[in-house]
mmCIF file of C-alpha atoms and ligand atoms in Angstrom:
data_model
loop_
_atom_site.group_PDB
_atom_site.id
_atom_site.type_symbol
_atom_site.label_atom_id
_atom_site.label_comp_id
_atom_site.label_asym_id
_atom_site.label_seq_id
_atom_site.Cartn_x
_atom_site.Cartn_y
_atom_site.Cartn_z
ATOM 1 C CA MET A 1 -35.548 16.656 45.053
ATOM 2 C CA VAL A 2 -34.189 13.618 42.508
ATOM 3 C CA LYS A 3 -32.152 11.191 44.367
ATOM 4 C CA HIS A 4 -28.909 9.563 42.590
ATOM 5 C CA PRO A 5 -26.081 7.781 43.127
ATOM 6 C CA LYS A 6 -23.540 8.149 45.341
ATOM 7 C CA PRO A 7 -20.629 10.135 43.670
ATOM 8 C CA LEU A 8 -17.243 8.881 44.311
ATOM 9 C CA VAL A 9 -14.905 11.758 42.475
ATOM 10 C CA GLU A 10 -16.053 15.164 41.418
ATOM 11 C CA ILE A 11 -13.801 17.761 39.290
ATOM 12 C CA VAL A 12 -12.090 20.169 40.544
ATOM 13 C CA GLY A 13 -9.941 22.305 38.153
ATOM 14 C CA THR A 14 -10.450 22.706 34.455
ATOM 15 C CA GLY A 15 -8.880 23.840 31.298
ATOM 16 C CA ARG A 16 -8.425 24.442 27.828
ATOM 17 C CA TYR A 17 -5.770 25.439 25.581
ATOM 18 C CA VAL A 18 -6.573 26.470 21.722
ATOM 19 C CA PRO A 19 -4.544 26.685 19.228
ATOM 20 C CA ASP A 20 -4.217 31.019 18.201
ATOM 21 C CA ARG A 21 -4.198 29.817 13.850
ATOM 22 C CA VAL A 22 -7.523 30.533 12.897
ATOM 23 C CA LEU A 23 -8.411 28.352 9.419
ATOM 24 C CA THR A 24 -12.005 29.875 8.601
ATOM 25 C CA ASN A 25 -14.407 28.115 5.755
ATOM 26 C CA ALA A 26 -13.575 30.566 3.459
ATOM 27 C CA ASP A 27 -10.076 29.726 3.562
ATOM 28 C CA LEU A 28 -10.744 26.476 2.796
ATOM 29 C CA GLU A 29 -13.077 27.222 -0.275
ATOM 30 C CA LYS A 30 -8.578 28.805 -1.619
ATOM 31 C CA MET A 31 -8.011 24.556 -0.977
ATOM 32 C CA VAL A 32 -10.451 22.008 -2.203
ATOM 33 C CA GLU A 33 -13.915 22.142 -4.298
ATOM 34 C CA THR A 34 -16.023 23.732 -0.982
ATOM 35 C CA ASN A 35 -18.348 25.968 -0.024
ATOM 36 C CA ASP A 36 -19.284 28.609 3.182
ATOM 37 C CA GLU A 37 -23.401 27.570 2.584
ATOM 38 C CA TRP A 38 -22.426 23.999 2.597
ATOM 39 C CA ILE A 39 -20.299 23.457 5.382
ATOM 40 C CA VAL A 40 -22.687 25.640 7.617
ATOM 41 C CA GLU A 41 -25.568 23.745 6.302
ATOM 42 C CA ARG A 42 -24.856 20.234 7.033
ATOM 43 C CA THR A 43 -21.903 20.759 10.140
ATOM 44 C CA GLY A 44 -22.720 23.586 11.644
ATOM 45 C CA ILE A 45 -18.668 24.416 11.402
ATOM 46 C CA ARG A 46 -17.670 28.002 10.482
ATOM 47 C CA GLU A 47 -14.277 27.661 11.740
ATOM 48 C CA ARG A 48 -11.535 26.003 13.529
ATOM 49 C CA ARG A 49 -8.079 25.608 14.604
ATOM 50 C CA ILE A 50 -4.995 24.257 13.747
ATOM 51 C CA ALA A 51 -1.569 24.402 15.952
ATOM 52 C CA ARG A 52 1.790 25.207 15.034
ATOM 53 C CA ASP A 53 3.495 22.775 12.711
ATOM 54 C CA ASP A 54 5.884 23.051 16.577
ATOM 55 C CA GLU A 55 2.962 22.444 18.394
ATOM 56 C CA GLY A 56 1.917 18.609 19.249
ATOM 57 C CA ALA A 57 -0.224 16.697 22.298
ATOM 58 C CA ALA A 58 1.810 17.195 24.856
ATOM 59 C CA GLN A 59 2.833 20.708 24.795
ATOM 60 C CA MET A 60 -1.250 21.746 23.700
ATOM 61 C CA GLY A 61 -2.088 19.312 27.077
ATOM 62 C CA ALA A 62 0.078 20.661 28.734
ATOM 63 C CA GLU A 63 -1.148 24.324 29.380
ATOM 64 C CA ALA A 64 -4.546 22.305 29.579
ATOM 65 C CA ALA A 65 -4.274 20.624 32.669
ATOM 66 C CA ARG A 66 -1.965 23.792 34.273
ATOM 67 C CA LYS A 67 -4.929 25.999 34.082
ATOM 68 C CA ALA A 68 -6.491 23.342 35.487
ATOM 69 C CA MET A 69 -4.001 22.348 38.556
ATOM 70 C CA GLU A 70 -4.088 26.102 38.611
ATOM 71 C CA GLU A 71 -7.414 25.775 39.784
ATOM 72 C CA ALA A 72 -7.672 22.849 41.947
ATOM 73 C CA GLY A 73 -5.279 24.339 43.672
ATOM 74 C CA VAL A 74 -2.497 21.544 43.187
ATOM 75 C CA GLU A 75 0.993 21.034 42.673
ATOM 76 C CA PRO A 76 1.681 18.836 39.489
ATOM 77 C CA GLY A 77 3.987 16.082 41.787
ATOM 78 C CA GLU A 78 0.986 16.394 44.044
ATOM 79 C CA VAL A 79 -0.945 13.908 40.787
ATOM 80 C CA ASP A 80 -0.964 10.044 41.157
ATOM 81 C CA ILE A 81 -2.682 9.583 37.954
ATOM 82 C CA LEU A 82 -2.374 11.339 34.647
ATOM 83 C CA ILE A 83 -4.323 10.053 31.916
ATOM 84 C CA VAL A 84 -3.792 11.005 28.499
ATOM 85 C CA SER A 85 -6.731 10.636 25.709
ATOM 86 C CA THR A 86 -5.604 11.383 22.368
ATOM 87 C CA ALA A 87 -6.491 9.914 18.229
ATOM 88 C CA THR A 88 -2.922 12.136 17.122
ATOM 89 C CA PRO A 89 0.367 10.771 20.165
ATOM 90 C CA ASP A 90 3.082 12.014 19.243
ATOM 91 C CA ARG A 91 5.245 9.430 18.831
ATOM 92 C CA TRP A 92 3.936 5.856 18.484
ATOM 93 C CA LEU A 93 6.599 4.898 21.547
ATOM 94 C CA PRO A 94 6.491 6.611 24.657
ATOM 95 C CA SER A 95 3.139 7.445 25.843
ATOM 96 C CA THR A 96 1.742 11.197 24.787
ATOM 97 C CA ALA A 97 1.204 11.193 29.098
ATOM 98 C CA CYS A 98 4.449 10.874 29.424
ATOM 99 C CA ASP A 99 5.745 13.243 27.747
ATOM 100 C CA LEU A 100 3.374 15.760 29.128
ATOM 101 C CA GLN A 101 4.133 14.532 32.602
ATOM 102 C CA ALA A 102 7.729 15.277 31.671
ATOM 103 C CA LEU A 103 6.670 18.904 29.892
ATOM 104 C CA LEU A 104 4.672 19.275 33.313
ATOM 105 C CA GLY A 105 7.310 17.761 36.279
ATOM 106 C CA ALA A 106 4.197 15.274 37.627
ATOM 107 C CA GLY A 107 6.583 13.067 38.451
ATOM 108 C CA ASN A 108 4.671 10.568 40.878
ATOM 109 C CA ALA A 109 2.284 10.147 38.315
ATOM 110 C CA MET A 110 1.467 6.937 36.531
ATOM 111 C CA ALA A 111 0.807 8.437 33.386
ATOM 112 C CA PHE A 112 -0.571 6.118 30.420
ATOM 113 C CA ASP A 113 -2.997 7.146 26.797
ATOM 114 C CA ILE A 114 -6.034 5.532 25.971
ATOM 115 C CA CYS A 115 -7.663 5.437 22.895
ATOM 116 C CA ALA A 116 -11.173 5.441 22.198
ATOM 117 C CA ALA A 117 -11.477 8.753 19.996
ATOM 118 C CA CYS A 118 -14.258 10.720 20.804
ATOM 119 C CA SER A 119 -15.058 9.432 23.853
ATOM 120 C CA GLY A 120 -11.948 9.449 25.116
ATOM 121 C CA TRP A 121 -12.346 12.448 27.793
ATOM 122 C CA LEU A 122 -15.684 10.768 29.503
ATOM 123 C CA TYR A 123 -13.927 7.129 29.273
ATOM 124 C CA GLY A 124 -10.278 8.321 31.455
ATOM 125 C CA LEU A 125 -12.450 10.289 34.137
ATOM 126 C CA THR A 126 -14.886 7.031 34.833
ATOM 127 C CA MET A 127 -10.764 5.291 34.602
ATOM 128 C CA ALA A 128 -9.698 8.032 36.924
ATOM 129 C CA GLU A 129 -13.232 7.311 39.319
ATOM 130 C CA GLY A 130 -12.081 3.551 39.360
ATOM 131 C CA TYR A 131 -8.308 4.316 40.537
ATOM 132 C CA LEU A 132 -9.467 6.711 43.195
ATOM 133 C CA ALA A 133 -12.744 5.477 44.504
ATOM 134 C CA ALA A 134 -10.092 1.832 45.097
ATOM 135 C CA GLY A 135 -7.818 4.496 47.042
ATOM 136 C CA ARG A 136 -4.738 4.331 44.816
ATOM 137 C CA GLY A 137 -4.153 7.530 44.382
ATOM 138 C CA GLU A 138 -5.250 10.698 45.947
ATOM 139 C CA ILE A 139 -5.753 13.408 42.649
ATOM 140 C CA ALA A 140 -6.204 12.409 39.028
ATOM 141 C CA LEU A 141 -5.194 14.811 35.698
ATOM 142 C CA VAL A 142 -6.830 13.410 33.171
ATOM 143 C CA VAL A 143 -6.440 15.509 29.326
ATOM 144 C CA ALA A 144 -7.904 15.483 26.006
ATOM 145 C CA ALA A 145 -5.128 16.522 23.713
ATOM 146 C CA GLU A 146 -6.061 16.792 20.536
ATOM 147 C CA LYS A 147 -3.257 17.442 16.770
ATOM 148 C CA MET A 148 -6.184 16.415 13.987
ATOM 149 C CA SER A 149 -4.962 18.624 11.781
ATOM 150 C CA SER A 150 -1.726 15.938 11.752
ATOM 151 C CA ILE A 151 -3.772 13.138 10.658
ATOM 152 C CA THR A 152 -6.578 15.192 8.026
ATOM 153 C CA ASP A 153 -6.107 14.362 4.021
ATOM 154 C CA TRP A 154 -5.861 18.837 3.235
ATOM 155 C CA GLU A 155 -7.401 17.356 -0.177
ATOM 156 C CA ASP A 156 -10.392 15.535 1.098
ATOM 157 C CA ARG A 157 -13.343 17.453 1.516
ATOM 158 C CA ALA A 158 -15.883 15.012 3.388
ATOM 159 C CA THR A 159 -13.519 14.919 6.100
ATOM 160 C CA CYS A 160 -10.608 18.218 5.796
ATOM 161 C CA VAL A 161 -13.941 20.916 6.532
ATOM 162 C CA LEU A 162 -14.591 19.085 9.733
ATOM 163 C CA PHE A 163 -11.646 19.102 12.028
ATOM 164 C CA GLY A 164 -9.575 20.866 14.434
ATOM 165 C CA ASP A 165 -6.738 21.334 17.586
ATOM 166 C CA ALA A 166 -7.522 21.443 21.353
ATOM 167 C CA ALA A 167 -6.728 20.626 23.946
ATOM 168 C CA GLY A 168 -9.573 20.292 27.957
ATOM 169 C CA ALA A 169 -8.274 18.786 31.448
ATOM 170 C CA ALA A 170 -9.944 17.906 34.424
ATOM 171 C CA VAL A 171 -8.783 18.107 38.139
ATOM 172 C CA LEU A 172 -10.213 15.212 39.877
ATOM 173 C CA LYS A 173 -10.092 14.421 43.465
ATOM 174 C CA LYS A 174 -12.403 12.353 45.736
ATOM 175 C CA ALA A 175 -15.544 13.626 46.318
ATOM 176 C CA THR A 176 -16.880 14.557 49.384
ATOM 177 C CA GLY A 177 -20.392 15.562 49.251
ATOM 178 C CA ASP A 178 -23.428 15.467 46.613
ATOM 179 C CA ARG A 179 -21.027 17.043 44.165
ATOM 180 C CA GLY A 180 -19.029 14.770 41.263
ATOM 181 C CA ILE A 181 -19.507 12.250 38.919
ATOM 182 C CA LEU A 182 -23.281 10.577 39.078
ATOM 183 C CA SER A 183 -23.490 8.357 36.189
ATOM 184 C CA ALA A 184 -21.661 7.250 33.192
ATOM 185 C CA HIS A 185 -22.654 4.639 30.688
ATOM 186 C CA HIS A 186 -19.588 3.126 28.011
ATOM 187 C CA LYS A 187 -19.959 1.268 24.672
ATOM 188 C CA SER A 188 -17.644 0.132 22.381
ATOM 189 C CA ASP A 189 -18.912 -2.186 18.697
ATOM 190 C CA GLY A 190 -15.287 -2.928 16.800
ATOM 191 C CA ASN A 191 -17.824 -4.372 13.696
ATOM 192 C CA LEU A 192 -17.670 -0.489 12.739
ATOM 193 C CA ALA A 193 -14.354 0.261 12.562
ATOM 194 C CA ASP A 194 -13.891 0.626 9.124
ATOM 195 C CA LEU A 195 -15.733 3.254 8.446
ATOM 196 C CA LEU A 196 -13.766 5.932 10.126
ATOM 197 C CA TYR A 197 -9.727 5.013 10.929
ATOM 198 C CA ARG A 198 -6.874 5.942 10.105
ATOM 199 C CA PRO A 199 -6.105 2.363 7.555
ATOM 200 C CA GLY A 200 -2.048 2.271 7.137
ATOM 201 C CA GLY A 201 1.049 3.418 9.969
ATOM 202 C CA GLY A 202 0.394 1.186 12.487
ATOM 203 C CA ALA A 203 1.572 -2.157 12.961
ATOM 204 C CA ALA A 204 -0.853 -4.085 10.666
ATOM 205 C CA ILE A 205 0.087 -1.819 8.004
ATOM 206 C CA PRO A 206 3.687 -0.598 8.802
ATOM 207 C CA MET A 207 4.785 2.675 7.369
ATOM 208 C CA SER A 208 5.882 2.381 3.902
ATOM 209 C CA GLU A 209 6.602 4.952 0.633
ATOM 210 C CA GLU A 210 2.987 3.182 -0.496
ATOM 211 C CA VAL A 211 0.819 4.525 2.250
ATOM 212 C CA LEU A 212 2.310 7.051 2.123
ATOM 213 C CA VAL A 213 0.970 8.039 -1.650
ATOM 214 C CA ASP A 214 -2.185 6.682 -0.756
ATOM 215 C CA LYS A 215 -2.429 8.236 1.590
ATOM 216 C CA GLY A 216 -3.455 5.799 4.537
ATOM 217 C CA HIS A 217 -2.132 7.122 7.524
ATOM 218 C CA LEU A 218 -4.512 10.068 6.993
ATOM 219 C CA VAL A 219 -8.574 9.538 8.548
ATOM 220 C CA LYS A 220 -10.609 7.602 6.192
ATOM 221 C CA MET A 221 -14.236 7.958 7.294
ATOM 222 C CA SER A 222 -17.470 7.303 5.770
ATOM 223 C CA GLY A 223 -19.426 10.446 6.389
ATOM 224 C CA ARG A 224 -23.050 9.542 5.985
ATOM 225 C CA GLU A 225 -22.894 5.906 7.797
ATOM 226 C CA VAL A 226 -20.469 7.563 10.561
ATOM 227 C CA PHE A 227 -23.465 10.237 11.041
ATOM 228 C CA LYS A 228 -26.541 7.585 11.296
ATOM 229 C CA ASN A 229 -24.913 5.870 13.843
ATOM 230 C CA ALA A 230 -23.634 8.502 15.913
ATOM 231 C CA VAL A 231 -27.227 10.004 16.083
ATOM 232 C CA ARG A 232 -27.977 6.320 17.146
ATOM 233 C CA SER A 233 -25.233 6.456 20.227
ATOM 234 C CA MET A 234 -25.403 9.593 21.343
ATOM 235 C CA ALA A 235 -29.376 8.949 22.215
ATOM 236 C CA ASP A 236 -28.170 6.094 24.225
ATOM 237 C CA ALA A 237 -25.228 7.781 25.513
ATOM 238 C CA SER A 238 -27.486 10.533 26.965
ATOM 239 C CA GLY A 239 -30.413 7.765 28.040
ATOM 240 C CA THR A 240 -28.554 5.454 29.874
ATOM 241 C CA ALA A 241 -26.442 8.179 31.514
ATOM 242 C CA LEU A 242 -29.998 9.584 32.397
ATOM 243 C CA GLU A 243 -31.914 6.838 33.894
ATOM 244 C CA LYS A 244 -28.752 4.956 35.822
ATOM 245 C CA ALA A 245 -29.064 8.615 37.406
ATOM 246 C CA GLY A 246 -32.030 8.553 38.054
ATOM 247 C CA LEU A 247 -32.888 12.197 36.376
ATOM 248 C CA THR A 248 -34.722 13.398 33.524
ATOM 249 C CA GLY A 249 -33.566 15.952 30.684
ATOM 250 C CA ASP A 250 -35.794 18.602 32.901
ATOM 251 C CA ASP A 251 -33.002 17.815 35.500
ATOM 252 C CA ILE A 252 -30.391 19.377 33.691
ATOM 253 C CA ASP A 253 -28.939 22.497 33.553
ATOM 254 C CA LEU A 254 -26.390 22.256 30.523
ATOM 255 C CA LEU A 255 -26.220 19.198 27.928
ATOM 256 C CA ILE A 256 -22.256 19.494 26.274
ATOM 257 C CA PRO A 257 -23.063 17.377 23.437
ATOM 258 C CA HIS A 258 -19.310 15.960 21.767
ATOM 259 C CA GLN A 259 -18.795 18.765 18.503
ATOM 260 C CA ALA A 260 -18.818 16.835 15.885
ATOM 261 C CA ASN A 261 -22.058 17.897 14.102
ATOM 262 C CA ILE A 262 -24.854 20.144 14.495
ATOM 263 C CA ARG A 263 -27.255 18.263 13.418
ATOM 264 C CA ILE A 264 -26.249 15.303 15.881
ATOM 265 C CA ILE A 265 -25.670 17.719 18.889
ATOM 266 C CA LYS A 266 -30.055 18.998 17.425
ATOM 267 C CA ALA A 267 -31.038 15.038 17.985
ATOM 268 C CA THR A 268 -28.892 14.192 21.303
ATOM 269 C CA ALA A 269 -30.742 16.712 22.426
ATOM 270 C CA LYS A 270 -34.162 16.691 20.883
ATOM 271 C CA TYR A 271 -33.989 12.767 22.808
ATOM 272 C CA ALA A 272 -32.633 13.164 26.146
ATOM 273 C CA GLY A 273 -35.847 16.281 26.161
ATOM 274 C CA ILE A 274 -33.178 19.133 26.651
ATOM 275 C CA PRO A 275 -34.008 22.096 24.853
ATOM 276 C CA MET A 276 -31.590 24.030 23.107
ATOM 277 C CA GLU A 277 -31.203 27.409 24.970
ATOM 278 C CA LYS A 278 -29.809 25.060 27.379
ATOM 279 C CA VAL A 279 -27.096 23.245 25.338
ATOM 280 C CA TYR A 280 -23.653 24.055 24.341
ATOM 281 C CA ILE A 281 -21.702 25.032 20.870
ATOM 282 C CA ASN A 282 -19.147 25.829 19.455
ATOM 283 C CA VAL A 283 -18.386 23.036 16.706
ATOM 284 C CA ASP A 284 -18.843 27.156 15.151
ATOM 285 C CA ARG A 285 -15.435 28.373 16.008
ATOM 286 C CA PHE A 286 -13.768 25.511 16.452
ATOM 287 C CA GLY A 287 -15.670 22.377 14.575
ATOM 288 C CA ASN A 288 -14.294 18.223 15.846
ATOM 289 C CA THR A 289 -11.528 18.290 18.057
ATOM 290 C CA SER A 290 -12.213 14.852 18.892
ATOM 291 C CA SER A 291 -12.063 14.018 22.683
ATOM 292 C CA ALA A 292 -10.675 17.242 24.027
ATOM 293 C CA ALA A 293 -14.450 18.741 22.964
ATOM 294 C CA ILE A 294 -16.493 18.197 25.658
ATOM 295 C CA PRO A 295 -13.597 19.264 28.370
ATOM 296 C CA VAL A 296 -12.886 22.782 26.457
ATOM 297 C CA ALA A 297 -16.283 23.074 26.144
ATOM 298 C CA LEU A 298 -17.115 22.373 30.065
ATOM 299 C CA ASP A 299 -14.492 25.288 30.584
ATOM 300 C CA GLU A 300 -15.749 27.350 28.116
ATOM 301 C CA ALA A 301 -19.209 27.000 29.768
ATOM 302 C CA LYS A 302 -17.483 27.662 33.055
ATOM 303 C CA GLU A 303 -15.677 30.020 32.705
ATOM 304 C CA ALA A 304 -19.124 32.264 31.362
ATOM 305 C CA GLY A 305 -20.919 31.028 34.513
ATOM 306 C CA ILE A 306 -23.244 28.770 32.554
ATOM 307 C CA VAL A 307 -22.829 25.819 35.370
ATOM 308 C CA GLY A 308 -21.404 27.010 38.727
ATOM 309 C CA PRO A 309 -21.197 24.892 41.297
ATOM 310 C CA GLY A 310 -23.695 22.624 41.772
ATOM 311 C CA THR A 311 -24.926 22.468 38.073
ATOM 312 C CA VAL A 312 -25.880 19.152 36.510
ATOM 313 C CA ILE A 313 -24.034 18.111 33.369
ATOM 314 C CA LEU A 314 -25.365 15.662 30.768
ATOM 315 C CA THR A 315 -22.544 15.365 28.713
ATOM 316 C CA ALA A 316 -21.930 12.131 25.827
ATOM 317 C CA ALA A 317 -19.545 11.948 23.154
ATOM 318 C CA PHE A 318 -19.864 8.895 19.731
ATOM 319 C CA GLY A 319 -16.228 8.718 17.664
ATOM 320 C CA ALA A 320 -14.225 5.208 15.933
ATOM 321 C CA GLY A 321 -13.946 2.162 17.101
ATOM 322 C CA PHE A 322 -16.736 2.957 17.293
ATOM 323 C CA THR A 323 -17.129 4.160 21.539
ATOM 324 C CA TRP A 324 -19.599 6.370 22.697
ATOM 325 C CA SER A 325 -20.121 7.433 26.186
ATOM 326 C CA GLY A 326 -22.724 9.408 28.242
ATOM 327 C CA MET A 327 -22.382 11.039 31.478
ATOM 328 C CA THR A 328 -23.988 13.265 34.167
ATOM 329 C CA ILE A 329 -21.979 15.275 36.808
ATOM 330 C CA ARG A 330 -23.470 17.383 38.796
ATOM 331 C CA LEU A 331 -19.953 20.327 39.206
HETATM 332 O O1 LIG B 1 -16.411 12.553 15.558
HETATM 333 C C1 LIG B 1 -17.786 11.353 15.832
HETATM 334 C C2 LIG B 1 -17.427 11.229 14.344
HETATM 335 N N1 LIG B 1 -17.790 12.065 12.990
HETATM 336 C C3 LIG B 1 -18.863 12.307 13.017
HETATM 337 O O2 LIG B 1 -19.673 12.113 13.939
HETATM 338 C C4 LIG B 1 -19.158 12.974 11.380
HETATM 339 C C5 LIG B 1 -20.426 12.494 11.094
HETATM 340 N N2 LIG B 1 -20.874 12.559 9.813
HETATM 341 C C6 LIG B 1 -21.180 13.982 9.206
HETATM 342 O O3 LIG B 1 -21.297 14.729 10.383
HETATM 343 C C7 LIG B 1 -21.953 14.368 8.112
HETATM 344 O O4 LIG B 1 -22.120 12.766 7.312
HETATM 345 C C8 LIG B 1 -20.552 15.245 6.861
HETATM 346 C C9 LIG B 1 -21.035 16.536 8.161
HETATM 347 C C10 LIG B 1 -19.710 14.418 7.466
HETATM 348 C C11 LIG B 1 -21.393 15.028 5.175
HETATM 349 O O5 LIG B 1 -22.282 15.348 5.614
HETATM 350 P P1 LIG B 1 -23.946 14.684 4.810
HETATM 351 O O6 LIG B 1 -24.947 15.523 4.652
HETATM 352 O O7 LIG B 1 -23.780 12.682 5.435
HETATM 353 O O8 LIG B 1 -23.189 14.558 3.373
HETATM 354 P P2 LIG B 1 -22.621 13.121 2.157
HETATM 355 O O9 LIG B 1 -21.308 12.638 2.800
HETATM 356 O O10 LIG B 1 -23.769 12.362 2.500
HETATM 357 O O11 LIG B 1 -22.918 14.046 0.860
HETATM 358 C C12 LIG B 1 -23.290 15.198 0.277
HETATM 359 C C13 LIG B 1 -22.987 16.036 -0.750
HETATM 360 C C14 LIG B 1 -22.011 14.971 -2.150
HETATM 361 O O12 LIG B 1 -22.390 15.160 -3.360
HETATM 362 P P3 LIG B 1 -23.488 14.558 -3.848
HETATM 363 O O13 LIG B 1 -23.194 13.118 -3.946
HETATM 364 O O14 LIG B 1 -24.765 14.748 -3.232
HETATM 365 O O15 LIG B 1 -23.211 15.202 -5.385
HETATM 366 C C15 LIG B 1 -20.576 14.769 -1.428
HETATM 367 O O16 LIG B 1 -20.105 14.904 -2.097
HETATM 368 O O17 LIG B 1 -21.677 16.699 -0.381
HETATM 369 C C16 LIG B 1 -21.025 15.881 -1.454
HETATM 370 N N3 LIG B 1 -19.804 17.225 0.003
HETATM 371 C C17 LIG B 1 -19.073 18.075 -0.268
HETATM 372 N N4 LIG B 1 -19.703 19.167 -0.738
HETATM 373 C C18 LIG B 1 -19.134 20.318 -0.100
HETATM 374 C C19 LIG B 1 -19.256 16.383 0.593
HETATM 375 N N5 LIG B 1 -18.390 17.189 1.788
HETATM 376 C C20 LIG B 1 -18.152 18.455 1.065
HETATM 377 C C21 LIG B 1 -17.433 20.045 0.840
HETATM 378 N N6 LIG B 1 -17.851 20.903 0.669
HETATM 379 N N7 LIG B 1 -16.351 19.872 1.966
#
């Protein structure tokens, strides 16, 4: 029996939401100079979901959150802290978390957003863990809601084939036994921010006609550089999370990596010493949904019976910032 730190909080419910609209590689072939073979070979993506124009991050998050609360047997009014991870807030002010709070009727919660790109949901879990462990509240709701299609340049083939829209959520309570978060490792490096960013439309370069014409409000990515850093950081995230928990790849029932690229996923699994049969993959169906990818995958894996109470997962994420995170959790 492997020794590990006693968990402070456990996940008592999860939920997910993906929009109905499917955008296939064949659809993209009609929009930009690309082809299914290149996309599948270089990324592993076959299709992605695109939200309706009138469907925002808060609405998608609410769908996922309701399912997570239902599984947890928690009423909206019982939530003490509501954290939303999003790179695509519905508006700059107030937070998407406050809009989500209103949609849910979670009137007793403190609600706020965090911006840590693809690692945001794991960052959020650790923030909720600290809040609950400090005794400031009993129930946390951590949501990731991403409408990546709203910040995608649909004329840039280097990025538009990658992203999709989705939301995922989890309810956390104080741990009562050996189930819960066993270890976490979070890092950021702001020196490399400009390899994956949206240059304009914020306070430094406010929205203007020029920003719109230059598409400065949309995602720009230096793919190859990001790829190299992603492989390195996902290895650090997963390796350190395992080490902090006193676990090895052999102890892990399922690796749930961030779903950005099948090649990054394979490299992460190899480094962590986890065979591909124990790696959850849905990048083929949803593309890169930023911080929603991990909670969506976790909820799917639970529903499929791949993981359940008592199983141990390793999860790792990497994203803009750069930010990266690894976590081991006994479900
Ligand atoms: O969410 C976390 C952050 N994001 C990531 O982790 C993404 C990390 N990066 C990647 O996954 C990969 O770098 C990409 C999938 C974005 C690109 O794959 P790559 O193997 O690094 O390709 P590349 O950017 O080096 O481009 C190779 C070639 C180029 O053509 P030339 O210069 O060799 O003639 C590109 O112009 O592929 C071309 N290309 C495309 N061809 C067809 C780029 N995008 C496309 C496309 N279809 N969609």
